[in-house]
Amino acid sequence: MDTAGARAAARRPLPLLLALLAAAYGVAAVGALAGSGSREVYASLRLPAWAPPGWLFGPVWTVLYATIAVAAWLVVRRGRPELRRPALLWWSAQLLLNLAWTPLFFAAGRYGLALAEICLLLAAVAATIAVFAKAYRPAALLLVPYALWVAFATALNASIWLLNR
């Protein structure tokens, strides 16, 4: 988004927020479609003792996708103008990587490839947080629970890969 576009979007905060929420929840919807049998797949896997119950993932991701969208909204609305574009590029990159994980893990059953992909996602989330912190610190702080959850999911993915080879 160019500076003029960001200024225009900042003057229309609700449509911008709705668009960012639609993008984040669009990723969730595609993931849900790609992983339509995810509950059954997850239940059939050998899991580490510390694995959460399958029902927990939906509520956690529902909250996280909202914070992902609100963080981007804050950067556009209040972030340093010269950092909005790189911040939104990183935000988009991590969202695309987020989108790719579910089909790899659940639809394709490629746990090792999904592990490599989620490592890239974790790096992209960290980069997004770093850029957001420079653009508008409160937006970066909103992404910390997301980063922690992705780090946890990375460890879980690694354990599942090792236990189910």
mmCIF file of N, CA and C in Angstrom, residues 35-141:
data_model
loop_
_atom_site.group_PDB
_atom_site.id
_atom_site.type_symbol
_atom_site.label_atom_id
_atom_site.label_comp_id
_atom_site.label_asym_id
_atom_site.label_seq_id
_atom_site.Cartn_x
_atom_site.Cartn_y
_atom_site.Cartn_z
ATOM 1 N N GLY A 35 -8.061 -28.697 5.349
ATOM 2 C CA GLY A 35 -7.901 -29.666 6.426
ATOM 3 C C GLY A 35 -9.235 -30.170 6.922
ATOM 4 N N SER A 36 -10.149 -30.444 5.984
ATOM 5 C CA SER A 36 -11.510 -30.817 6.370
ATOM 6 C C SER A 36 -11.562 -32.055 7.270
ATOM 7 N N GLY A 37 -10.616 -32.944 7.154
ATOM 8 C CA GLY A 37 -10.585 -34.121 8.015
ATOM 9 C C GLY A 37 -9.555 -34.003 9.119
ATOM 10 N N SER A 38 -9.207 -32.763 9.482
ATOM 11 C CA SER A 38 -8.097 -32.551 10.417
ATOM 12 C C SER A 38 -8.342 -33.172 11.795
ATOM 13 N N ARG A 39 -9.563 -33.145 12.273
ATOM 14 C CA ARG A 39 -9.824 -33.735 13.607
ATOM 15 C C ARG A 39 -9.535 -35.228 13.604
ATOM 16 N N GLU A 40 -9.970 -35.885 12.535
ATOM 17 C CA GLU A 40 -9.735 -37.324 12.430
ATOM 18 C C GLU A 40 -8.242 -37.620 12.262
ATOM 19 N N VAL A 41 -7.584 -36.828 11.413
ATOM 20 C CA VAL A 41 -6.145 -37.033 11.203
ATOM 21 C C VAL A 41 -5.397 -36.844 12.528
ATOM 22 N N TYR A 42 -5.680 -35.745 13.205
ATOM 23 C CA TYR A 42 -5.004 -35.446 14.466
ATOM 24 C C TYR A 42 -5.244 -36.561 15.485
ATOM 25 N N ALA A 43 -6.471 -37.045 15.577
ATOM 26 C CA ALA A 43 -6.800 -38.112 16.525
ATOM 27 C C ALA A 43 -6.099 -39.420 16.175
ATOM 28 N N SER A 44 -5.777 -39.623 14.901
ATOM 29 C CA SER A 44 -5.151 -40.874 14.477
ATOM 30 C C SER A 44 -3.629 -40.878 14.638
ATOM 31 N N LEU A 45 -3.046 -39.732 14.925
ATOM 32 C CA LEU A 45 -1.592 -39.617 15.013
ATOM 33 C C LEU A 45 -1.070 -40.053 16.377
ATOM 34 N N ARG A 46 0.178 -40.525 16.371
ATOM 35 C CA ARG A 46 0.879 -40.693 17.644
ATOM 36 C C ARG A 46 1.319 -39.297 18.062
ATOM 37 N N LEU A 47 0.899 -38.874 19.237
ATOM 38 C CA LEU A 47 1.143 -37.517 19.720
ATOM 39 C C LEU A 47 2.013 -37.537 20.957
ATOM 40 N N PRO A 48 2.779 -36.469 21.175
ATOM 41 C CA PRO A 48 3.525 -36.385 22.442
ATOM 42 C C PRO A 48 2.546 -36.202 23.598
ATOM 43 N N ALA A 49 2.981 -36.534 24.786
ATOM 44 C CA ALA A 49 2.117 -36.437 25.972
ATOM 45 C C ALA A 49 1.617 -35.017 26.205
ATOM 46 N N TRP A 50 2.358 -34.030 25.749
ATOM 47 C CA TRP A 50 2.011 -32.632 25.985
ATOM 48 C C TRP A 50 1.150 -32.023 24.868
ATOM 49 N N ALA A 51 0.723 -32.839 23.922
ATOM 50 C CA ALA A 51 -0.109 -32.330 22.819
ATOM 51 C C ALA A 51 -1.474 -31.885 23.355
ATOM 52 N N PRO A 52 -1.950 -30.733 22.894
ATOM 53 C CA PRO A 52 -3.267 -30.287 23.351
ATOM 54 C C PRO A 52 -4.382 -31.095 22.693
ATOM 55 N N PRO A 53 -5.572 -31.071 23.277
ATOM 56 C CA PRO A 53 -6.693 -31.755 22.633
ATOM 57 C C PRO A 53 -7.049 -31.049 21.322
ATOM 58 N N GLY A 54 -7.541 -31.804 20.373
ATOM 59 C CA GLY A 54 -7.857 -31.262 19.058
ATOM 60 C C GLY A 54 -8.839 -30.107 19.069
ATOM 61 N N TRP A 55 -9.785 -30.121 19.995
ATOM 62 C CA TRP A 55 -10.802 -29.078 20.025
ATOM 63 C C TRP A 55 -10.228 -27.705 20.355
ATOM 64 N N LEU A 56 -9.027 -27.640 20.942
ATOM 65 C CA LEU A 56 -8.445 -26.368 21.370
ATOM 66 C C LEU A 56 -7.984 -25.497 20.204
ATOM 67 N N PHE A 57 -7.605 -26.108 19.090
ATOM 68 C CA PHE A 57 -7.020 -25.348 17.989
ATOM 69 C C PHE A 57 -7.976 -24.318 17.394
ATOM 70 N N GLY A 58 -9.227 -24.671 17.212
ATOM 71 C CA GLY A 58 -10.196 -23.740 16.624
ATOM 72 C C GLY A 58 -10.354 -22.461 17.419
ATOM 73 N N PRO A 59 -10.643 -22.544 18.718
ATOM 74 C CA PRO A 59 -10.775 -21.315 19.503
ATOM 75 C C PRO A 59 -9.494 -20.478 19.552
ATOM 76 N N VAL A 60 -8.345 -21.143 19.676
ATOM 77 C CA VAL A 60 -7.087 -20.393 19.724
ATOM 78 C C VAL A 60 -6.871 -19.639 18.419
ATOM 79 N N TRP A 61 -7.021 -20.325 17.286
ATOM 80 C CA TRP A 61 -6.806 -19.669 16.000
ATOM 81 C C TRP A 61 -7.833 -18.581 15.731
ATOM 82 N N THR A 62 -9.046 -18.741 16.208
ATOM 83 C CA THR A 62 -10.064 -17.706 16.021
ATOM 84 C C THR A 62 -9.604 -16.394 16.653
ATOM 85 N N VAL A 63 -9.076 -16.465 17.858
ATOM 86 C CA VAL A 63 -8.574 -15.268 18.533
ATOM 87 C C VAL A 63 -7.314 -14.744 17.842
ATOM 88 N N LEU A 64 -6.411 -15.646 17.495
ATOM 89 C CA LEU A 64 -5.152 -15.207 16.886
ATOM 90 C C LEU A 64 -5.371 -14.509 15.550
ATOM 91 N N TYR A 65 -6.274 -15.025 14.718
ATOM 92 C CA TYR A 65 -6.520 -14.358 13.433
ATOM 93 C C TYR A 65 -7.059 -12.945 13.635
ATOM 94 N N ALA A 66 -7.849 -12.742 14.668
ATOM 95 C CA ALA A 66 -8.337 -11.380 14.962
ATOM 96 C C ALA A 66 -7.172 -10.478 15.346
ATOM 97 N N THR A 67 -6.268 -10.958 16.188
ATOM 98 C CA THR A 67 -5.136 -10.120 16.595
ATOM 99 C C THR A 67 -4.190 -9.847 15.430
ATOM 100 N N ILE A 68 -4.045 -10.809 14.524
ATOM 101 C CA ILE A 68 -3.212 -10.608 13.337
ATOM 102 C C ILE A 68 -3.774 -9.466 12.496
ATOM 103 N N ALA A 69 -5.087 -9.455 12.308
ATOM 104 C CA ALA A 69 -5.730 -8.409 11.511
ATOM 105 C C ALA A 69 -5.667 -7.053 12.219
ATOM 106 N N VAL A 70 -5.962 -7.028 13.495
ATOM 107 C CA VAL A 70 -5.950 -5.763 14.242
ATOM 108 C C VAL A 70 -4.539 -5.176 14.282
ATOM 109 N N ALA A 71 -3.526 -6.017 14.408
ATOM 110 C CA ALA A 71 -2.145 -5.519 14.408
ATOM 111 C C ALA A 71 -1.831 -4.809 13.095
ATOM 112 N N ALA A 72 -2.209 -5.400 11.967
ATOM 113 C CA ALA A 72 -1.973 -4.751 10.669
ATOM 114 C C ALA A 72 -2.763 -3.454 10.565
ATOM 115 N N TRP A 73 -3.973 -3.467 11.061
ATOM 116 C CA TRP A 73 -4.821 -2.271 11.047
ATOM 117 C C TRP A 73 -4.166 -1.136 11.826
ATOM 118 N N LEU A 74 -3.599 -1.450 12.977
ATOM 119 C CA LEU A 74 -2.917 -0.434 13.777
ATOM 120 C C LEU A 74 -1.692 0.123 13.066
ATOM 121 N N VAL A 75 -0.963 -0.736 12.381
ATOM 122 C CA VAL A 75 0.210 -0.258 11.640
ATOM 123 C C VAL A 75 -0.214 0.710 10.543
ATOM 124 N N VAL A 76 -1.266 0.372 9.824
ATOM 125 C CA VAL A 76 -1.738 1.268 8.761
ATOM 126 C C VAL A 76 -2.278 2.562 9.357
ATOM 127 N N ARG A 77 -3.011 2.460 10.425
ATOM 128 C CA ARG A 77 -3.642 3.650 11.028
ATOM 129 C C ARG A 77 -2.646 4.536 11.773
ATOM 130 N N ARG A 78 -1.717 3.930 12.503
ATOM 131 C CA ARG A 78 -0.862 4.721 13.394
ATOM 132 C C ARG A 78 0.630 4.532 13.173
ATOM 133 N N GLY A 79 0.985 3.619 12.290
ATOM 134 C CA GLY A 79 2.398 3.316 12.093
ATOM 135 C C GLY A 79 3.161 4.410 11.373
ATOM 136 N N ARG A 80 4.468 4.366 11.517
ATOM 137 C CA ARG A 80 5.326 5.319 10.806
ATOM 138 C C ARG A 80 5.122 5.121 9.306
ATOM 139 N N PRO A 81 4.800 6.182 8.587
ATOM 140 C CA PRO A 81 4.457 6.056 7.168
ATOM 141 C C PRO A 81 5.506 5.331 6.326
ATOM 142 N N GLU A 82 6.772 5.584 6.571
ATOM 143 C CA GLU A 82 7.826 4.956 5.759
ATOM 144 C C GLU A 82 7.969 3.461 6.042
ATOM 145 N N LEU A 83 7.371 2.977 7.122
ATOM 146 C CA LEU A 83 7.470 1.549 7.466
ATOM 147 C C LEU A 83 6.194 0.774 7.189
ATOM 148 N N ARG A 84 5.147 1.460 6.774
ATOM 149 C CA ARG A 84 3.886 0.757 6.528
ATOM 150 C C ARG A 84 4.030 -0.290 5.429
ATOM 151 N N ARG A 85 4.631 0.092 4.334
ATOM 152 C CA ARG A 85 4.746 -0.844 3.211
ATOM 153 C C ARG A 85 5.564 -2.086 3.577
ATOM 154 N N PRO A 86 6.796 -1.936 4.104
ATOM 155 C CA PRO A 86 7.528 -3.162 4.480
ATOM 156 C C PRO A 86 6.806 -3.974 5.555
ATOM 157 N N ALA A 87 6.136 -3.287 6.477
ATOM 158 C CA ALA A 87 5.399 -4.007 7.513
ATOM 159 C C ALA A 87 4.277 -4.835 6.900
ATOM 160 N N LEU A 88 3.544 -4.256 5.967
ATOM 161 C CA LEU A 88 2.442 -4.988 5.343
ATOM 162 C C LEU A 88 2.936 -6.071 4.387
ATOM 163 N N LEU A 89 4.118 -5.888 3.814
ATOM 164 C CA LEU A 89 4.694 -6.965 2.985
ATOM 165 C C LEU A 89 5.044 -8.171 3.847
ATOM 166 N N TRP A 90 5.665 -7.935 5.003
ATOM 167 C CA TRP A 90 5.966 -9.037 5.913
ATOM 168 C C TRP A 90 4.688 -9.669 6.448
ATOM 169 N N TRP A 91 3.710 -8.826 6.757
ATOM 170 C CA TRP A 91 2.427 -9.328 7.248
ATOM 171 C C TRP A 91 1.797 -10.255 6.206
ATOM 172 N N SER A 92 1.824 -9.833 4.948
ATOM 173 C CA SER A 92 1.257 -10.650 3.870
ATOM 174 C C SER A 92 2.031 -11.946 3.690
ATOM 175 N N ALA A 93 3.356 -11.857 3.786
ATOM 176 C CA ALA A 93 4.188 -13.058 3.625
ATOM 177 C C ALA A 93 3.884 -14.088 4.706
ATOM 178 N N GLN A 94 3.786 -13.637 5.949
ATOM 179 C CA GLN A 94 3.514 -14.603 7.019
ATOM 180 C C GLN A 94 2.114 -15.184 6.877
ATOM 181 N N LEU A 95 1.172 -14.378 6.382
ATOM 182 C CA LEU A 95 -0.191 -14.881 6.199
ATOM 183 C C LEU A 95 -0.230 -15.954 5.100
ATOM 184 N N LEU A 96 0.534 -15.737 4.024
ATOM 185 C CA LEU A 96 0.608 -16.747 2.960
ATOM 186 C C LEU A 96 1.275 -18.031 3.458
ATOM 187 N N LEU A 97 2.318 -17.887 4.254
ATOM 188 C CA LEU A 97 2.960 -19.073 4.831
ATOM 189 C C LEU A 97 2.018 -19.786 5.792
ATOM 190 N N ASN A 98 1.242 -19.024 6.538
ATOM 191 C CA ASN A 98 0.235 -19.595 7.425
ATOM 192 C C ASN A 98 -0.761 -20.425 6.610
ATOM 193 N N LEU A 99 -1.163 -19.887 5.486
ATOM 194 C CA LEU A 99 -2.113 -20.552 4.593
ATOM 195 C C LEU A 99 -1.571 -21.890 4.075
ATOM 196 N N ALA A 100 -0.277 -21.960 3.827
ATOM 197 C CA ALA A 100 0.315 -23.152 3.210
ATOM 198 C C ALA A 100 0.447 -24.336 4.160
ATOM 199 N N TRP A 101 0.497 -24.091 5.458
ATOM 200 C CA TRP A 101 0.803 -25.178 6.382
ATOM 201 C C TRP A 101 -0.285 -26.242 6.447
ATOM 202 N N THR A 102 -1.525 -25.859 6.576
ATOM 203 C CA THR A 102 -2.613 -26.831 6.770
ATOM 204 C C THR A 102 -2.712 -27.844 5.637
ATOM 205 N N PRO A 103 -2.681 -27.410 4.373
ATOM 206 C CA PRO A 103 -2.737 -28.427 3.309
ATOM 207 C C PRO A 103 -1.541 -29.384 3.338
ATOM 208 N N LEU A 104 -0.365 -28.869 3.674
ATOM 209 C CA LEU A 104 0.814 -29.742 3.743
ATOM 210 C C LEU A 104 0.672 -30.779 4.854
ATOM 211 N N PHE A 105 0.241 -30.322 6.009
ATOM 212 C CA PHE A 105 0.175 -31.207 7.165
ATOM 213 C C PHE A 105 -1.024 -32.145 7.087
ATOM 214 N N PHE A 106 -2.215 -31.592 6.939
ATOM 215 C CA PHE A 106 -3.423 -32.413 7.045
ATOM 216 C C PHE A 106 -3.839 -33.044 5.719
ATOM 217 N N ALA A 107 -3.872 -32.288 4.642
ATOM 218 C CA ALA A 107 -4.345 -32.843 3.376
ATOM 219 C C ALA A 107 -3.310 -33.768 2.743
ATOM 220 N N ALA A 108 -2.037 -33.353 2.749
ATOM 221 C CA ALA A 108 -0.992 -34.145 2.105
ATOM 222 C C ALA A 108 -0.309 -35.121 3.058
ATOM 223 N N GLY A 109 -0.426 -34.894 4.368
ATOM 224 C CA GLY A 109 0.242 -35.775 5.324
ATOM 225 C C GLY A 109 1.752 -35.696 5.245
ATOM 226 N N ARG A 110 2.268 -34.565 4.789
ATOM 227 C CA ARG A 110 3.709 -34.370 4.622
ATOM 228 C C ARG A 110 4.262 -33.657 5.857
ATOM 229 N N TYR A 111 4.403 -34.384 6.935
ATOM 230 C CA TYR A 111 4.751 -33.796 8.213
ATOM 231 C C TYR A 111 6.144 -33.164 8.218
ATOM 232 N N GLY A 112 7.091 -33.774 7.541
ATOM 233 C CA GLY A 112 8.437 -33.203 7.447
ATOM 234 C C GLY A 112 8.448 -31.914 6.636
ATOM 235 N N LEU A 113 7.764 -31.918 5.508
ATOM 236 C CA LEU A 113 7.674 -30.708 4.690
ATOM 237 C C LEU A 113 6.899 -29.619 5.432
ATOM 238 N N ALA A 114 5.851 -30.014 6.137
ATOM 239 C CA ALA A 114 5.092 -29.052 6.945
ATOM 240 C C ALA A 114 5.979 -28.459 8.040
ATOM 241 N N LEU A 115 6.882 -29.255 8.591
ATOM 242 C CA LEU A 115 7.802 -28.754 9.606
ATOM 243 C C LEU A 115 8.737 -27.695 9.009
ATOM 244 N N ALA A 116 9.276 -27.976 7.838
ATOM 245 C CA ALA A 116 10.135 -26.982 7.179
ATOM 246 C C ALA A 116 9.348 -25.708 6.901
ATOM 247 N N GLU A 117 8.114 -25.861 6.467
ATOM 248 C CA GLU A 117 7.270 -24.712 6.142
ATOM 249 C C GLU A 117 6.926 -23.905 7.381
ATOM 250 N N ILE A 118 6.608 -24.567 8.478
ATOM 251 C CA ILE A 118 6.248 -23.825 9.689
ATOM 252 C C ILE A 118 7.470 -23.126 10.285
ATOM 253 N N CYS A 119 8.658 -23.657 10.052
ATOM 254 C CA CYS A 119 9.876 -22.943 10.467
ATOM 255 C C CYS A 119 10.000 -21.628 9.695
ATOM 256 N N LEU A 120 9.693 -21.668 8.403
ATOM 257 C CA LEU A 120 9.671 -20.431 7.613
ATOM 258 C C LEU A 120 8.601 -19.480 8.131
ATOM 259 N N LEU A 121 7.439 -20.024 8.476
ATOM 260 C CA LEU A 121 6.365 -19.200 9.037
ATOM 261 C C LEU A 121 6.823 -18.528 10.324
ATOM 262 N N LEU A 122 7.449 -19.272 11.201
ATOM 263 C CA LEU A 122 7.915 -18.705 12.465
ATOM 264 C C LEU A 122 8.920 -17.577 12.221
ATOM 265 N N ALA A 123 9.819 -17.778 11.264
ATOM 266 C CA ALA A 123 10.785 -16.728 10.919
ATOM 267 C C ALA A 123 10.069 -15.501 10.356
ATOM 268 N N ALA A 124 9.067 -15.722 9.520
ATOM 269 C CA ALA A 124 8.321 -14.602 8.942
ATOM 270 C C ALA A 124 7.522 -13.859 10.007
ATOM 271 N N VAL A 125 6.968 -14.574 10.965
ATOM 272 C CA VAL A 125 6.246 -13.923 12.063
ATOM 273 C C VAL A 125 7.228 -13.084 12.884
ATOM 274 N N ALA A 126 8.400 -13.621 13.162
ATOM 275 C CA ALA A 126 9.413 -12.861 13.908
ATOM 276 C C ALA A 126 9.823 -11.604 13.145
ATOM 277 N N ALA A 127 10.006 -11.725 11.838
ATOM 278 C CA ALA A 127 10.358 -10.553 11.019
ATOM 279 C C ALA A 127 9.219 -9.539 11.014
ATOM 280 N N THR A 128 7.992 -10.027 10.955
ATOM 281 C CA THR A 128 6.826 -9.135 10.989
ATOM 282 C C THR A 128 6.789 -8.376 12.310
ATOM 283 N N ILE A 129 7.017 -9.065 13.398
ATOM 284 C CA ILE A 129 7.032 -8.424 14.705
ATOM 285 C C ILE A 129 8.135 -7.365 14.769
ATOM 286 N N ALA A 130 9.299 -7.690 14.235
ATOM 287 C CA ALA A 130 10.418 -6.739 14.263
ATOM 288 C C ALA A 130 10.077 -5.466 13.496
ATOM 289 N N VAL A 131 9.499 -5.613 12.314
ATOM 290 C CA VAL A 131 9.134 -4.441 11.513
ATOM 291 C C VAL A 131 7.974 -3.689 12.162
ATOM 292 N N PHE A 132 6.993 -4.433 12.664
ATOM 293 C CA PHE A 132 5.867 -3.783 13.348
ATOM 294 C C PHE A 132 6.357 -2.998 14.568
ATOM 295 N N ALA A 133 7.346 -3.526 15.286
ATOM 296 C CA ALA A 133 7.860 -2.850 16.484
ATOM 297 C C ALA A 133 8.444 -1.491 16.126
ATOM 298 N N LYS A 134 9.067 -1.409 14.973
ATOM 299 C CA LYS A 134 9.615 -0.122 14.528
ATOM 300 C C LYS A 134 8.518 0.798 14.014
ATOM 301 N N ALA A 135 7.490 0.202 13.413
ATOM 302 C CA ALA A 135 6.404 1.011 12.836
ATOM 303 C C ALA A 135 5.437 1.503 13.907
ATOM 304 N N TYR A 136 5.018 0.592 14.790
ATOM 305 C CA TYR A 136 4.067 0.941 15.858
ATOM 306 C C TYR A 136 4.080 -0.187 16.885
ATOM 307 N N ARG A 137 4.777 0.029 17.971
ATOM 308 C CA ARG A 137 5.052 -1.016 18.963
ATOM 309 C C ARG A 137 3.820 -1.777 19.468
ATOM 310 N N PRO A 138 2.690 -1.108 19.779
ATOM 311 C CA PRO A 138 1.528 -1.879 20.250
ATOM 312 C C PRO A 138 1.061 -2.940 19.238
ATOM 313 N N ALA A 139 1.218 -2.660 17.953
ATOM 314 C CA ALA A 139 0.849 -3.652 16.934
ATOM 315 C C ALA A 139 1.753 -4.880 17.031
ATOM 316 N N ALA A 140 3.029 -4.644 17.267
ATOM 317 C CA ALA A 140 3.968 -5.766 17.412
ATOM 318 C C ALA A 140 3.615 -6.617 18.627
ATOM 319 N N LEU A 141 3.243 -5.964 19.708
ATOM 320 C CA LEU A 141 2.898 -6.699 20.932
ATOM 321 C C LEU A 141 1.671 -7.588 20.725
#
